[in-house]
XYZ file of C-alpha atoms in Angstrom:
355
model
C -108.668 26.876 -94.582
C -109.635 29.295 -91.674
C -107.043 30.100 -89.272
C -108.268 31.333 -85.878
C -105.836 33.504 -83.849
C -106.700 34.084 -80.385
C -104.690 36.736 -78.487
C -104.817 37.380 -74.583
C -103.050 38.919 -71.728
C -101.008 36.716 -69.400
C -100.712 38.227 -65.750
C -98.417 37.438 -63.193
C -95.629 36.657 -65.788
C -92.785 38.471 -67.471
C -95.164 38.664 -70.529
C -97.742 40.641 -68.380
C -99.879 43.031 -70.610
C -98.187 41.660 -73.724
C -100.311 39.904 -76.381
C -99.240 36.127 -76.760
C -100.788 34.335 -79.956
C -101.657 30.948 -80.552
C -102.687 29.708 -84.177
C -105.082 27.098 -84.317
C -104.363 24.651 -87.291
C -106.560 21.604 -87.833
C -107.982 22.090 -84.272
C -104.538 22.031 -82.476
C -102.828 24.967 -80.739
C -99.388 25.664 -82.171
C -96.822 28.258 -80.808
C -95.890 30.865 -83.069
C -92.193 31.693 -83.837
C -92.449 34.780 -81.609
C -93.156 32.786 -78.492
C -90.121 30.356 -78.912
C -90.304 26.766 -77.608
C -89.203 27.700 -73.717
C -90.568 25.382 -71.157
C -92.705 26.484 -68.111
C -90.682 26.984 -64.922
C -92.017 27.239 -61.508
C -91.202 30.343 -59.690
C -90.049 29.531 -55.976
C -91.236 31.933 -53.397
C -88.304 33.806 -51.803
C -87.038 32.197 -48.753
C -87.922 34.006 -45.414
C -85.215 35.352 -43.245
C -84.782 33.981 -39.437
C -83.110 35.669 -36.565
C -80.626 32.691 -36.508
C -78.845 34.176 -39.493
C -77.548 36.827 -37.290
C -74.857 34.427 -36.107
C -73.494 33.813 -32.733
C -70.977 36.804 -32.663
C -73.813 39.229 -33.123
C -75.946 37.821 -30.345
C -72.996 37.819 -28.106
C -72.734 41.568 -28.926
C -76.295 42.236 -28.104
C -76.158 40.452 -24.751
C -72.886 42.472 -23.730
C -74.586 45.565 -24.775
C -78.150 44.813 -23.082
C -76.058 43.799 -19.815
C -74.076 46.996 -19.846
C -77.451 48.831 -20.395
C -79.283 47.132 -17.558
C -76.423 47.742 -15.061
C -76.056 51.296 -15.864
C -79.969 51.951 -15.279
C -80.403 49.244 -12.946
C -82.025 51.540 -10.247
C -84.397 53.240 -12.665
C -85.503 49.770 -14.096
C -86.100 48.508 -10.584
C -88.153 51.413 -9.757
C -90.425 51.252 -12.692
C -91.006 47.551 -12.323
C -91.955 48.190 -8.780
C -94.441 50.697 -9.616
C -96.050 48.527 -12.048
C -96.393 46.059 -9.043
C -97.817 48.269 -6.473
C -99.969 50.649 -8.669
C -102.785 49.279 -10.674
C -102.801 52.299 -12.826
C -99.480 51.185 -14.112
C -99.878 47.366 -14.300
C -100.115 47.264 -18.120
C -96.519 48.295 -18.140
C -95.593 44.792 -18.072
C -96.953 44.222 -21.515
C -95.290 47.213 -23.221
C -91.814 45.540 -23.685
C -93.313 42.485 -25.021
C -95.335 44.509 -27.528
C -91.916 46.366 -28.548
C -90.368 42.918 -29.039
C -93.278 41.814 -31.143
C -93.048 44.991 -33.349
C -89.303 44.239 -33.947
C -90.176 40.757 -34.883
C -92.801 42.154 -37.277
C -89.874 43.931 -38.988
C -87.744 41.056 -39.135
C -87.441 40.699 -42.891
C -86.575 44.137 -43.366
C -83.907 44.053 -40.488
C -82.352 40.867 -41.729
C -82.383 42.019 -45.569
C -80.410 45.036 -44.373
C -77.917 43.032 -42.500
C -77.516 40.780 -45.522
C -76.775 43.625 -47.949
C -74.437 45.101 -45.451
C -76.596 48.293 -44.895
C -76.393 48.214 -41.169
C -73.240 50.537 -40.465
C -72.365 52.104 -37.161
C -73.147 55.654 -36.948
C -70.601 57.695 -34.976
C -72.556 60.682 -34.710
C -74.643 58.579 -32.193
C -71.668 58.028 -30.194
C -72.059 61.571 -28.927
C -75.641 61.307 -28.103
C -74.581 58.026 -26.220
C -72.187 59.697 -24.055
C -74.446 62.728 -23.587
C -77.318 60.335 -22.358
C -74.829 58.417 -20.015
C -73.440 61.572 -18.610
C -76.874 63.140 -18.211
C -78.374 60.321 -16.019
C -76.150 61.008 -12.754
C -76.284 64.935 -13.435
C -79.881 64.776 -13.425
C -79.866 62.759 -10.292
C -77.542 65.029 -8.318
C -78.533 68.510 -9.661
C -82.013 68.348 -11.475
C -83.438 65.826 -9.381
C -86.542 65.296 -11.908
C -87.552 61.621 -11.863
C -89.445 61.466 -14.957
C -86.299 62.706 -17.004
C -84.241 59.743 -15.685
C -86.738 57.136 -17.418
C -86.952 59.359 -20.600
C -83.064 59.575 -20.658
C -83.075 55.762 -20.334
C -85.178 55.393 -23.487
C -83.127 58.090 -25.295
C -79.969 56.422 -24.601
C -81.435 53.044 -25.886
C -82.331 54.749 -29.116
C -78.724 56.212 -29.202
C -77.283 52.694 -28.950
C -79.501 51.451 -31.851
C -78.386 54.242 -33.973
C -74.772 53.549 -33.110
C -74.849 49.914 -33.858
C -76.976 49.975 -36.991
C -77.238 53.296 -38.330
C -80.144 55.164 -39.717
C -81.126 52.072 -41.561
C -81.710 50.078 -38.370
C -83.473 53.157 -36.884
C -85.938 53.076 -39.665
C -87.336 49.711 -38.699
C -87.079 50.083 -34.988
C -87.674 53.700 -34.032
C -91.352 52.891 -32.893
C -90.482 49.940 -30.815
C -87.965 52.171 -28.905
C -90.429 54.930 -28.652
C -93.382 52.727 -27.584
C -91.450 51.955 -24.336
C -92.506 55.506 -23.141
C -95.884 54.203 -22.323
C -94.565 52.036 -19.846
C -92.909 54.999 -17.851
C -95.367 56.200 -15.108
C -96.110 59.855 -15.308
C -95.126 62.166 -12.491
C -97.694 62.013 -9.598
C -98.490 65.783 -9.948
C -99.144 65.636 -13.631
C -101.198 62.447 -13.215
C -103.436 64.174 -10.691
C -103.793 67.327 -12.672
C -104.919 65.286 -15.617
C -107.362 63.138 -13.620
C -109.232 66.192 -12.104
C -110.968 67.561 -15.318
C -111.791 63.873 -16.376
C -113.522 63.232 -12.984
C -115.291 66.316 -13.266
C -116.718 65.294 -16.891
C -117.720 61.985 -15.643
C -119.237 63.359 -12.527
C -121.327 66.019 -14.702
C -122.473 63.629 -17.145
C -123.347 60.811 -14.681
C -125.412 63.502 -12.499
C -127.503 64.802 -15.361
C -128.248 60.954 -16.575
C -129.278 60.186 -13.042
C -131.432 63.331 -12.620
C -133.494 62.116 -15.646
C -134.876 59.135 -13.414
C -138.358 59.985 -11.818
C -138.188 60.895 -7.956
C -134.353 61.163 -8.164
C -132.409 64.403 -7.945
C -128.732 64.486 -8.786
C -126.430 67.354 -8.573
C -122.752 67.435 -9.453
C -120.276 69.543 -7.378
C -116.918 69.060 -8.899
C -116.163 65.567 -8.496
C -118.985 64.587 -6.012
C -122.646 64.017 -7.081
C -125.135 64.734 -4.299
C -128.037 62.468 -4.821
C -131.748 62.647 -3.309
C -133.692 59.706 -3.745
C -137.662 59.992 -2.843
C -136.875 62.966 -0.872
C -134.106 61.610 1.167
C -130.383 62.212 0.592
C -128.269 59.177 -0.210
C -125.191 58.998 2.268
C -122.447 59.138 1.567
C -122.630 60.986 -1.677
C -121.152 59.424 -4.971
C -117.464 60.441 -5.154
C -115.818 60.056 -8.412
C -112.483 58.821 -7.056
C -109.060 59.108 -8.675
C -109.287 55.369 -9.695
C -112.583 56.160 -11.597
C -110.982 58.972 -13.448
C -110.337 57.026 -16.599
C -106.548 57.509 -16.826
C -105.862 53.897 -16.389
C -108.125 53.048 -19.307
C -106.805 55.915 -21.168
C -103.214 55.299 -21.002
C -103.406 51.512 -21.562
C -105.955 52.053 -24.435
C -103.739 54.805 -26.041
C -100.856 52.230 -26.169
C -102.710 49.598 -27.642
C -104.150 52.137 -30.299
C -100.675 53.005 -31.179
C -100.064 49.122 -31.599
C -103.172 48.451 -33.495
C -102.563 51.523 -35.912
C -98.982 50.327 -36.365
C -99.843 46.758 -37.162
C -102.642 47.227 -39.364
C -101.812 48.578 -42.915
C -103.985 51.593 -43.639
C -103.210 55.173 -45.236
C -101.422 57.404 -42.917
C -104.538 59.734 -42.523
C -106.591 56.732 -41.274
C -103.839 55.746 -38.888
C -103.901 59.257 -37.368
C -107.699 59.207 -37.043
C -107.617 56.014 -35.383
C -104.953 56.880 -32.731
C -106.602 60.403 -32.047
C -109.808 58.603 -31.469
C -108.434 56.602 -28.703
C -108.810 59.492 -26.323
C -112.417 60.315 -26.755
C -113.255 56.737 -26.694
C -111.515 56.371 -23.482
C -113.171 59.303 -21.954
C -116.595 58.147 -23.195
C -116.119 54.420 -21.852
C -115.301 56.197 -18.331
C -118.256 58.404 -18.365
C -120.440 55.192 -19.113
C -118.695 53.371 -16.194
C -119.197 56.221 -13.601
C -123.005 56.602 -14.893
C -123.798 52.930 -14.724
C -122.082 52.694 -11.089
C -124.412 55.610 -10.241
C -127.653 53.723 -11.162
C -126.276 50.504 -9.507
C -125.648 52.422 -6.340
C -128.956 54.211 -6.154
C -131.400 51.819 -7.821
C -130.013 48.462 -6.823
C -127.730 48.317 -3.761
C -124.623 50.244 -2.843
C -122.543 47.052 -2.106
C -122.608 46.278 -5.959
C -121.028 49.523 -6.721
C -118.020 48.887 -4.634
C -115.157 46.156 -4.397
C -114.911 43.464 -6.786
C -118.082 44.419 -8.671
C -116.830 47.820 -9.264
C -113.495 46.363 -10.616
C -115.511 43.975 -12.879
C -117.323 46.934 -14.379
C -114.206 48.572 -14.980
C -112.691 45.637 -16.887
C -115.857 45.688 -18.943
C -115.079 49.042 -20.290
C -111.955 47.653 -22.362
C -114.082 45.402 -24.475
C -116.465 48.297 -24.861
C -113.524 50.585 -25.973
C -112.097 47.892 -28.302
C -115.682 47.496 -29.890
C -116.205 51.138 -30.567
C -112.533 51.434 -32.002
C -113.353 48.350 -34.170
C -116.778 50.011 -35.395
C -114.699 53.179 -36.457
C -111.914 51.258 -38.133
C -114.803 49.098 -40.115
C -116.509 52.371 -41.236
C -113.436 54.041 -42.781
C -112.434 50.809 -44.369
C -115.962 50.502 -45.940
C -116.519 54.288 -46.806
C -113.054 54.886 -48.269
C -111.363 52.552 -50.797
C -107.853 52.953 -51.814
C -107.293 53.018 -55.404
C -104.610 50.440 -55.191
C -107.025 48.032 -53.922
C -109.059 48.183 -57.358
C -108.470 45.113 -59.429
C -108.791 45.505 -63.100
C -109.915 42.654 -65.074
C -107.986 41.207 -67.978
C -109.348 41.938 -71.515
C -109.560 39.032 -73.701
C -109.625 39.889 -77.383
C -110.543 37.324 -80.069
C -110.551 37.929 -83.696
C -111.005 35.524 -87.006
C -109.117 35.703 -90.208
C -111.158 34.136 -93.015
């Protein structure tokens, strides 16, 4: 009589990587004594936590704290929102709080699990930070009179509230949504202009060099102005890379979205850093493309197609281009480098016969 003993490995069970044997007798599989006679049980997936589990009393606390926070910083919040409305360079600010709320929702499981395990405990050291942040706000208004610090102080106070209410465990899962709000705060006008000047000069220099390659066209960049001679005649007025064409609007919006994408897509830390750092040169490159295309349209087609709504539409077209370049870089790194944790090893099946 021949007994065939087959051993194999079972994945995804408590017996993972442990040989389980069946003895074949008269062509019928029979469990041996080691296996026992237990029945198969279906493993139910863990239940997902929902925000309603926090309870009404916690939501009342949140509403009270949020109301006091908005009342204390009502003037600052109103000023920032008004800047979003009147300055197109900061119109993306309306999306930043929504992204922050989305980030918090992405950490819902971790936050509610900490709440369920009573890990969210008040941190009284944060009370010192909170009092300092509240007192610094009127001190800055009266003595320092530095507008940007008022907005930064508001965000820092919000972080102190989070630390005070939930401790370091809550900060661990919400630090980025709080810090992300800094992208909604307009930069001081002086610093904003100082940053735009070199970007305008780079765009003018590159665009002038490319325009100069066209036959019968001479282009010379002087600072942020491109003097153009076409077929021996100067074009008036000269091409001026205005502040709106500096690329700062695209840079700030794309930098914020780059942080969001690096946070939401799971990647090794070094890849996230590269993707985040790439947002700056990508935004600058896209703005150079915009200025160059505008110059060609202005000279070779008609000046009216380089102004007004056509100019704005060309600027909007640069955002898909920026995302395309960002996506190509992300795909390249994903294809070139493979994480060892993603390598799946196949199960080895061993068969042996005893005669």
